[in-house]
Coordinates of C-alpha atoms in Angstrom, one line a residue:
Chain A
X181 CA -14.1 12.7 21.0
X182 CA -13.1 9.1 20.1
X183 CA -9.3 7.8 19.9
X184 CA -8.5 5.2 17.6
X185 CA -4.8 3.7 18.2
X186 CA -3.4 0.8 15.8
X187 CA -1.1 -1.7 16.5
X188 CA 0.6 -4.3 14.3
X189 CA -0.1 -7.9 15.5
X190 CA 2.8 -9.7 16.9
X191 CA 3.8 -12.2 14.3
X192 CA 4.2 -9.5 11.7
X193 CA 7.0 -6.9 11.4
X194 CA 6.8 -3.2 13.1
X195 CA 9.2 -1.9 10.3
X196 CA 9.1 1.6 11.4
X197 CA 9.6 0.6 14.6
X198 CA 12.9 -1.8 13.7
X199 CA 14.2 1.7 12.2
X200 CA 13.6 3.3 15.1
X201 CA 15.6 0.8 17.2
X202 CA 18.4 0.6 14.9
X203 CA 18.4 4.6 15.3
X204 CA 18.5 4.5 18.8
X205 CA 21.6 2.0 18.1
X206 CA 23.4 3.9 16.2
X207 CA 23.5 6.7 18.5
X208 CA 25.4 4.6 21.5
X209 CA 22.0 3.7 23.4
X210 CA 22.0 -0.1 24.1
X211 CA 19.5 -0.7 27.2
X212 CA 16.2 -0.3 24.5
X213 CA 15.7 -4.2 23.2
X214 CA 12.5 -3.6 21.3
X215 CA 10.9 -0.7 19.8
X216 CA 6.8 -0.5 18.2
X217 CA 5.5 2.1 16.5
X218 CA 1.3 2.7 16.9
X219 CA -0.5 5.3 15.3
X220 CA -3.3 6.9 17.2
X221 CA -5.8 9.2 15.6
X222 CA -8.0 11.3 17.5
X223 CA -11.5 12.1 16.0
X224 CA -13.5 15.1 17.6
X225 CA -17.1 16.0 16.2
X226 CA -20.1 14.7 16.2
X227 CA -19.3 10.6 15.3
X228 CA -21.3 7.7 16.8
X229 CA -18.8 4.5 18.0
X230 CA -20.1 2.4 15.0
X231 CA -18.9 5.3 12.7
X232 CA -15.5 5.5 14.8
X233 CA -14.9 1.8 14.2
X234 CA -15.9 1.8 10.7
X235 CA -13.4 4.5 10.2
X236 CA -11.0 2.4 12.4
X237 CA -11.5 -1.4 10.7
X238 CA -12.4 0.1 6.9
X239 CA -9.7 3.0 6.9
X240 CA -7.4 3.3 9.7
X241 CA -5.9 -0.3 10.1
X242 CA -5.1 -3.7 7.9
X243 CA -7.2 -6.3 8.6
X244 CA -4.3 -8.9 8.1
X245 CA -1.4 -7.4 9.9
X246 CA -3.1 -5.3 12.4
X247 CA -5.7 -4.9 15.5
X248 CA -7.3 -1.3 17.0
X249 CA -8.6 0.4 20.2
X250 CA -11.2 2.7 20.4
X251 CA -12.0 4.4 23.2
X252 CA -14.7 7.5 23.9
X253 CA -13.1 10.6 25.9
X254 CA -14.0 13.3 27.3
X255 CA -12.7 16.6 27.1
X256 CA -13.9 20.2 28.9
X257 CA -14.1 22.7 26.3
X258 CA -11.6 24.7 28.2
X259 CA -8.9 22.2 27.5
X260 CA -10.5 22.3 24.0
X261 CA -10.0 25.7 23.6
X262 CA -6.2 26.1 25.1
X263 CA -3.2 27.3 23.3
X264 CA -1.6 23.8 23.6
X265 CA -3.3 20.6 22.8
X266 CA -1.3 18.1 24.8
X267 CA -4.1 16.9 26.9
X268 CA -6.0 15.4 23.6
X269 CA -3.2 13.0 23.1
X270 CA -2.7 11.7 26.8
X271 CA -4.4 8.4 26.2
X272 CA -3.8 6.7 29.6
X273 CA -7.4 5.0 29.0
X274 CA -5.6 2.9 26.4
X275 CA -3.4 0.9 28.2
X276 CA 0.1 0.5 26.9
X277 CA 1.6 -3.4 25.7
X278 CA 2.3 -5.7 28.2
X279 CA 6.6 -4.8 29.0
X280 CA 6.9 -1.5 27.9
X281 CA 9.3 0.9 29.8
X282 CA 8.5 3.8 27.9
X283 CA 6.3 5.5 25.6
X284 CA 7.1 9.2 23.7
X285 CA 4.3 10.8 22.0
X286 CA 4.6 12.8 19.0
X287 CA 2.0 14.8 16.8
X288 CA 2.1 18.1 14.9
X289 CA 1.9 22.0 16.4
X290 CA -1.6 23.6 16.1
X291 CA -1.8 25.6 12.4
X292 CA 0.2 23.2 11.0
X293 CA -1.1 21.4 8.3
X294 CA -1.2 17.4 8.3
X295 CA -1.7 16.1 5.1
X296 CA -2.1 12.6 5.9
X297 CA -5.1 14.3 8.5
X298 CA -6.0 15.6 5.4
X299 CA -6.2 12.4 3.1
X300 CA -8.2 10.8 6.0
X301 CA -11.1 13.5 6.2
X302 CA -11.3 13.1 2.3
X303 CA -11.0 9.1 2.7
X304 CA -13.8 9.6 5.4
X305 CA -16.1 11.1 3.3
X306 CA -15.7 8.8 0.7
X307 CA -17.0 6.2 3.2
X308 CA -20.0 8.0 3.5
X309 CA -19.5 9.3 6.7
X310 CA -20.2 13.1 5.7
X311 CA -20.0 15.1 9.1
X312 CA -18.1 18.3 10.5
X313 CA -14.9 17.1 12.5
X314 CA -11.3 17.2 12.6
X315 CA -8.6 14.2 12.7
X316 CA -5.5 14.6 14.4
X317 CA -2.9 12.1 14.4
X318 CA -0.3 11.0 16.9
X319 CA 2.9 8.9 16.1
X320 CA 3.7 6.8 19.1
X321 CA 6.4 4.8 20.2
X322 CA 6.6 1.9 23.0
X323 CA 9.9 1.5 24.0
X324 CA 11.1 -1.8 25.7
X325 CA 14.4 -1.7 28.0
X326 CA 15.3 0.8 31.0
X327 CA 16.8 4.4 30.4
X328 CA 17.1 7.4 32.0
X329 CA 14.6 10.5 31.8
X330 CA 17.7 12.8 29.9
X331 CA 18.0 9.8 27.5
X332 CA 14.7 9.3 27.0
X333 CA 14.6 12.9 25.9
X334 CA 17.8 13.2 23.8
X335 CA 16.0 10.1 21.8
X336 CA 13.1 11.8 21.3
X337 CA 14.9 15.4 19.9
X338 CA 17.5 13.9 18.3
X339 CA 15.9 11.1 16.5
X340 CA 12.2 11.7 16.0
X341 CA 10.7 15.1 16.8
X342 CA 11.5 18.2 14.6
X343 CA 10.7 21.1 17.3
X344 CA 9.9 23.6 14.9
X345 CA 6.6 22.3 13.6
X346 CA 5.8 19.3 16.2
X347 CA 5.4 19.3 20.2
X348 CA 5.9 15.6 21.8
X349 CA 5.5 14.3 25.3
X350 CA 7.0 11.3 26.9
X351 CA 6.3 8.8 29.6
X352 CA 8.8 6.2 31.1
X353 CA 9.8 4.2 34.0
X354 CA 13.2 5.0 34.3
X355 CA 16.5 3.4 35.0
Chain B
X251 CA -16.2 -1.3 -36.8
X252 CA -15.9 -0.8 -32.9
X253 CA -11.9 0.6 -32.0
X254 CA -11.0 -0.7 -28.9
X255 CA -10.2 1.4 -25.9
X256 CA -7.7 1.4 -22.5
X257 CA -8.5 3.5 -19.7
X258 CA -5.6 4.2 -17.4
X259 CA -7.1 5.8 -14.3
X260 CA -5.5 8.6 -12.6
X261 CA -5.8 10.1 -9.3
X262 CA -3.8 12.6 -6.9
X263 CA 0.0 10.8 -6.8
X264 CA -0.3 8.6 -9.8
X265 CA 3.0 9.1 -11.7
X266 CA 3.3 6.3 -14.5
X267 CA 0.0 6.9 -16.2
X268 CA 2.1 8.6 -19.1
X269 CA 4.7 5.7 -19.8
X270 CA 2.6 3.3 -19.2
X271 CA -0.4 5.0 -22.1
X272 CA 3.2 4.8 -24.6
X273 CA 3.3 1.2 -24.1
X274 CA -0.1 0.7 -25.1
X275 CA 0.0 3.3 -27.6
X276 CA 2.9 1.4 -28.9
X277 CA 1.2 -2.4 -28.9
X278 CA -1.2 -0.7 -31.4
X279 CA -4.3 0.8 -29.1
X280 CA -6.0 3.8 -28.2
X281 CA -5.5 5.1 -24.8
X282 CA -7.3 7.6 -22.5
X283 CA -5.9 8.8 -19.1
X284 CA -9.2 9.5 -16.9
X285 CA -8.8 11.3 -13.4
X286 CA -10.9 8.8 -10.7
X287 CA -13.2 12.1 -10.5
X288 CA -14.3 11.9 -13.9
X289 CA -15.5 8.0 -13.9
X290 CA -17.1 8.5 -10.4
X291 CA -19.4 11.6 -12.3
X292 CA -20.2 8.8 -14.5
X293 CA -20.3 5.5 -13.9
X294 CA -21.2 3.5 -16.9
X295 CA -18.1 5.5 -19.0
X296 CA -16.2 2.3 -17.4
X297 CA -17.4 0.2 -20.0
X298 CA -17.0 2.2 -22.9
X299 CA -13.5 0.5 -22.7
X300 CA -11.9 -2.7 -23.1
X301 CA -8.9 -2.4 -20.7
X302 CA -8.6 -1.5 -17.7
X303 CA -5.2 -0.3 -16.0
X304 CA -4.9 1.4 -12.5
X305 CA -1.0 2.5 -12.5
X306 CA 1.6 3.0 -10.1
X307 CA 2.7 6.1 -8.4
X308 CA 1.9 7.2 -4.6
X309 CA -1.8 7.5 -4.9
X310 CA -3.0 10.2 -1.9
X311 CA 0.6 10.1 -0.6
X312 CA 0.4 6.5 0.1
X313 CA -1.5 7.9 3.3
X314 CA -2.6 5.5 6.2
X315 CA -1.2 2.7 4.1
X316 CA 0.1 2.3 0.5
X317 CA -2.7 2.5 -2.1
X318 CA -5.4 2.5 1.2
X319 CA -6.9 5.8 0.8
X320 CA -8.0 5.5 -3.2
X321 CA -8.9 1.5 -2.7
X322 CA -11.4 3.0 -0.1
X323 CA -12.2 6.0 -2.9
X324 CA -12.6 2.6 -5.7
X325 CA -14.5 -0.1 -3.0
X326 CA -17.1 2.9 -1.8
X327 CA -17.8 5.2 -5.2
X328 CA -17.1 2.7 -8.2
X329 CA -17.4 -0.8 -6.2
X330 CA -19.6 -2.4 -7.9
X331 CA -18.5 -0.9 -11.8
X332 CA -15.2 -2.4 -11.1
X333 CA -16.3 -5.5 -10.4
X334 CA -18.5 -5.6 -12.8
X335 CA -15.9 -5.2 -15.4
X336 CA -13.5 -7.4 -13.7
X337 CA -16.2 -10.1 -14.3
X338 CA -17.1 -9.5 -17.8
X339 CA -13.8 -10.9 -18.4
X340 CA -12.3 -7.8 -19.7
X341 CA -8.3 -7.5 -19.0
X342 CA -7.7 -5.4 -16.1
X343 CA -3.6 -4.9 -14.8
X344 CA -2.7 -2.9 -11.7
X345 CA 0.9 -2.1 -11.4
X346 CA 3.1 -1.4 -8.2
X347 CA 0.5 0.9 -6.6
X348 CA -2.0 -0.3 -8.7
X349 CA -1.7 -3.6 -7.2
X350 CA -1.7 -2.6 -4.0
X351 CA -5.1 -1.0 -4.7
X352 CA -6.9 -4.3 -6.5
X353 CA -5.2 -6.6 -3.4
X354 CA -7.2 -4.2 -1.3
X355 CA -10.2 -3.5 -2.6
X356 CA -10.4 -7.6 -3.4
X357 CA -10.8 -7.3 -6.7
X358 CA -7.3 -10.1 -6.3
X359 CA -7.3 -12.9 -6.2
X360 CA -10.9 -12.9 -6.6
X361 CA -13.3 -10.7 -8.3
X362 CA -16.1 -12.6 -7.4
X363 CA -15.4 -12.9 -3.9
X364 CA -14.4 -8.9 -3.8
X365 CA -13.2 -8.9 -0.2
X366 CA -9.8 -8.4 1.0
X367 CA -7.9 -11.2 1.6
X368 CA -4.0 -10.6 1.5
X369 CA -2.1 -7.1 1.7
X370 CA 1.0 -5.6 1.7
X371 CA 3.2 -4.7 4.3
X372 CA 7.0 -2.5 4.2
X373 CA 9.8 -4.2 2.8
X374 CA 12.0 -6.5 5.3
X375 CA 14.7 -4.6 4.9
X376 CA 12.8 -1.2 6.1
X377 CA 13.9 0.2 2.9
X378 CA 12.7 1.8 -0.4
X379 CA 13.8 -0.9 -2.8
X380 CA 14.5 1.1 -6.4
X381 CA 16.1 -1.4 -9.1
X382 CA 16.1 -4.5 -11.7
X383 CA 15.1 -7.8 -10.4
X384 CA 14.7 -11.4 -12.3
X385 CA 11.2 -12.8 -11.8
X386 CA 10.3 -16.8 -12.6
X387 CA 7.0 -16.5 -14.3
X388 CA 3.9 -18.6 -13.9
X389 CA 3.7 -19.9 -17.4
X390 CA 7.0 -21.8 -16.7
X391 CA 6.1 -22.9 -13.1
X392 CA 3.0 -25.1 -13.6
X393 CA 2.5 -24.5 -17.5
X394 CA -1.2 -24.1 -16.4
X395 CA -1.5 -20.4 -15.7
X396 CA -4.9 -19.1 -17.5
X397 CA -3.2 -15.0 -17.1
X398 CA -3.7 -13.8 -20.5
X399 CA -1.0 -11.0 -19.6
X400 CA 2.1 -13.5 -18.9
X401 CA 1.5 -15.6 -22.8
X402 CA 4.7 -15.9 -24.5
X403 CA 7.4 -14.7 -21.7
X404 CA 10.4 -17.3 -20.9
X405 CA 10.9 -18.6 -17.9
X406 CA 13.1 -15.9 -16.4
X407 CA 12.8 -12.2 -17.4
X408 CA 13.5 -9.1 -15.5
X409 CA 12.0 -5.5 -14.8
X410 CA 12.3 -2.9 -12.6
X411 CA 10.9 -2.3 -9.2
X412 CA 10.4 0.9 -7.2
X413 CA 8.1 -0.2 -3.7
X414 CA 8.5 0.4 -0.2
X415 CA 5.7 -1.9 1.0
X416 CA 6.1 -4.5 -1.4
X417 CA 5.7 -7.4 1.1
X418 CA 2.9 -9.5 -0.3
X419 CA 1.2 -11.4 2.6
X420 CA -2.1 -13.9 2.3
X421 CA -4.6 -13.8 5.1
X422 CA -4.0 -17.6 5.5
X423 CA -2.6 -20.6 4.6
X424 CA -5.5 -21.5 2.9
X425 CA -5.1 -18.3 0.5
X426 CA -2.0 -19.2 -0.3
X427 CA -2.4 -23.0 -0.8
X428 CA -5.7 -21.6 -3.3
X429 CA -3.3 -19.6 -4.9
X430 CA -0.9 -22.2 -5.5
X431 CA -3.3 -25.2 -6.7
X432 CA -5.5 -22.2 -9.0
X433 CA -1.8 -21.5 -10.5
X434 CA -2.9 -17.9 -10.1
X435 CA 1.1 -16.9 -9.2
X436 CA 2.1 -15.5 -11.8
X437 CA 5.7 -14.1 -11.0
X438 CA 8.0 -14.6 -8.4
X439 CA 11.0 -12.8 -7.4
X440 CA 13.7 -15.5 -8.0
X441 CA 17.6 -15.5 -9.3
X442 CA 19.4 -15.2 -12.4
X443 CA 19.1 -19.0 -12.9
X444 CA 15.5 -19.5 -11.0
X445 CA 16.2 -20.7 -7.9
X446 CA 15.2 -19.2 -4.6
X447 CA 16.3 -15.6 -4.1
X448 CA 17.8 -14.1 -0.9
X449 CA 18.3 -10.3 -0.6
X450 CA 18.9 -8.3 -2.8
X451 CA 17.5 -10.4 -5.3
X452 CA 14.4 -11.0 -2.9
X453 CA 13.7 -7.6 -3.1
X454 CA 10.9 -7.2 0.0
X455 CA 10.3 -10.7 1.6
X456 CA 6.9 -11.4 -0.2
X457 CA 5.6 -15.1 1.2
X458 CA 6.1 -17.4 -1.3
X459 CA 8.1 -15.0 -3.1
X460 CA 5.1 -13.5 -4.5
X461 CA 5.8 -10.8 -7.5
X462 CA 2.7 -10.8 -9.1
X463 CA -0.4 -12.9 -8.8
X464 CA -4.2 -13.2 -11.3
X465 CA -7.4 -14.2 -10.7
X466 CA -8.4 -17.7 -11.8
X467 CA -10.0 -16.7 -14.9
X468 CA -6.6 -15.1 -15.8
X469 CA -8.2 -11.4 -16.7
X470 CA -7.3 -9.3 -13.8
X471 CA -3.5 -9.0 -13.0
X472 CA -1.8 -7.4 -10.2
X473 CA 2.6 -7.2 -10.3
X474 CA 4.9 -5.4 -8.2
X475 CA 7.4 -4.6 -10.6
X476 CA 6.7 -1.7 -13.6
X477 CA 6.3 -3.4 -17.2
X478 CA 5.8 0.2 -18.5
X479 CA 9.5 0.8 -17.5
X480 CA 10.8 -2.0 -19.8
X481 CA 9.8 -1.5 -23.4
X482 CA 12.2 -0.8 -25.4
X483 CA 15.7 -3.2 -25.4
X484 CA 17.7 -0.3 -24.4
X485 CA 16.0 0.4 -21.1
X486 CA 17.8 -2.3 -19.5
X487 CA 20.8 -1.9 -17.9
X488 CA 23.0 -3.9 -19.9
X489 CA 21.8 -2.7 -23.3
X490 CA 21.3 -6.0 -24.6
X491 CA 18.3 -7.2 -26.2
X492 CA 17.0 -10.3 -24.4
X493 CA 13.8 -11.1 -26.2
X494 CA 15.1 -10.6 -30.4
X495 CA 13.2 -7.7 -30.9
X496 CA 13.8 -4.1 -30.0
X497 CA 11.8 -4.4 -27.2
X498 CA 11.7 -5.8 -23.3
X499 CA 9.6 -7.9 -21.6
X500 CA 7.6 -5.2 -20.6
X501 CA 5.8 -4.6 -24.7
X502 CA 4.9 -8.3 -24.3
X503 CA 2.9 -7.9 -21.2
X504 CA 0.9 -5.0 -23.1
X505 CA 0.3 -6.9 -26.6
X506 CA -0.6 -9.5 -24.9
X507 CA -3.6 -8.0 -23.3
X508 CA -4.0 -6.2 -26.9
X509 CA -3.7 -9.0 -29.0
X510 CA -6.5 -10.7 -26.5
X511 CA -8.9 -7.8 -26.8
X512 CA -8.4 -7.7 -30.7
X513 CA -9.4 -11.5 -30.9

């Protein structure tokens, strides 16, 4: 199993993460300074790294605007197997940007159907990579400023997670 | 006597394949709407025709990044048929999403090169930017461009745009200095009375203001606003005719191309 998390460089824009902070703004929270948004994909089946970083500097990221991680993991099959997938997106191997306070995690419920997962498999195989393997995808959010665990939390439900179809998990050093 | 053909190629999300096959229809040639499945089951079909047009819409969903996943479908299963055709000199427009798609599968700014070299990034405003906006075209700026789509506008016209990542941004300064000196900027977002446009009338931020850009040869054009939407007079907001006809600015883009293929 191979992640795959993009980042937009620096000098460019993180739009969805500038919406994100003028969300959290809106709502009365004013310790966050800086919000990015990173996409990680997770790619289990049987892929070599050159294939994962085909897919990661062909398909998953720009080459002008933005860089990428890849990183091999391992995973027991029990884990594999379980009800809940929350252990496939806890990336603590990829280490998060250099000032970030807090990071919330969010990605869709098992038997829910991803379409962009779904455009990438097909985009996959039209790079010639034709293999059995699934693609989940994580939306990920580095937040930069102090807040408390309960705020964290009422960020995370009342702005970006809908509960019904998507489970999220968040990490912070907290104020 | 050979008739001359346009192929508009279709995929999953395009959504102006139909106005945009009118405005052809309407400059006087025939038009056939082929799905991307179609052309990849046969290659050489490609050159059965004498235009080429990929057309906006949301192709895929505008997954992973706008146009991204069928500029990987074009770059890996038609690549080098493209190309080719871009080559042969052949007129070739992409529009909105279309241009997205020939910025990143290189075909723009150059088909020769065929590697990507600028892309496009989300509006600076975070927003989905649906409306009319004045554009300075290339003919007027340098009087040098070779487009063959651009003959014949004024100096300032308008059209419609509909983008969220719209944001045209060069690798380097290079690129954009090569762009420049090749006069291969075609439009640029700009005011009623030309001058440097701030938002709204900067619509997305584009470096250099950057609307719509060709290749040096002046075949293979790639705009941000929709031409398709702006062919008859009466489209426009304001109901007048701007251009003596009945129709816009858009009908002038499309004969142009025609009238070149016809020669």
């Amino acid at each position: 199993m191979f992640k795959i998390e993009v980042f937009t460089k620096e000098k460019f824009k993180n739009s969805k993460g500038e919406l994100v902070l003028s969300d959290i703004l809106s709502i009365g929270v004013r310790t966050i300074l800086k919000v990015r948004y990173s996409p990680l994909y997770v790619i289990d089946g049987n892929v070599n790294y050159s294939e994962v970083r085909t897919l990661a500097s062909e398909l998953l990221s720009d080459k002008i605007t933005e860089t990428y991680v890849c990183k091999k993991c391992i995973v027991e099959d029990t884990v594999k197997n379980s009800k809940r997938d929350v252990v496939f997106f806890d990336d603590g191997e990829i280490p998060p940007p250099v000032g970030v306070c807090s990071t919330i995690k969010i990605w869709y419920k098992k038997n829910v159907t991803d379409p962009v997962s779904e455009s990438i498999l097909k985009a996959i195989k039209d790079l010639g990579i034709v293999k059995e393997f699934k693609v989940k995808r994580v939306g990920k959010y580095y937040l930069y400023g102090k807040i408390s665990r309960i705020t964290l939390h009422n960020i995370t439900a009342k702005l970006l997670v809908n509960t019904l179809i998507q489970e999220y998990m968040v990490n912070g050093i907290y104020s | 006597m050979k008739k001359n053909k346009v192929l508009i190629l279709r995929t999953a999300g395009t959504n102006c394949d139909y106005e945009t096959q009118s405005a052809f229809e309407l400059c006087g040639i025939a038009v056939e709407r082929v799905h991307i499945s179609v052309l990849i089951e046969n290659k050489s079909k490609i050159f059965e025709y004498d235009i080429l047009v990929f057309p906006g819409g949301f192709s895929y969903g505008d997954d992973v990044a706008s146009g991204k996943v069928l500029s990987n479908e074009i770059k890996n299963k038609l690549g080098s048929e493209v190309r080719k055709f871009a080559l042969s000199g052949k007129p070739i427009i992409g529009i909105c999403n279309g241009f997205q798609v020939l910025v990143k599968i290189g075909l723009l700014p150059d088909p020769e090169l065929f590697t990507q070299v600028s892309t496009f990034s989300h509006n600076d405003y975070n927003k989905f930017e649906c409306r009319w906006v004045y554009l300075k075209t290339g003919n007027k700026i340098n009087n040098e461009s070779n487009c063959i789509w651009t003959n014949k506008l004024p100096t300032i016209v308008s059209l419609p745009i509909a983008h969220g990542e719209g944001k045209f941004i060069p690798k380097n300064k290079s690129i954009l200095n090569s762009l420049n000196k090749n006069n291969q900027i075609v439009f640029r977002y700009s005011s009623k009375d030309g001058n440097i446009p701030r938002y709204p009338l900067d619509p997305n931020g584009s470096v250099d203001n950057i609307a719509g850009i060709c290749n040096k040869k002046g075949n293979v054009f790639g705009l941000m606003p929709h031409p398709e939407r702006y062919i008859f007079h009466m489209q426009h907001p304001s109901r007048k005719n701007f251009t003596g006809k009945n129709h816009g600015w858009g009908k002038i883009i499309f004969q142009n191309a025609v009238d070149f293929v016809n020669r």
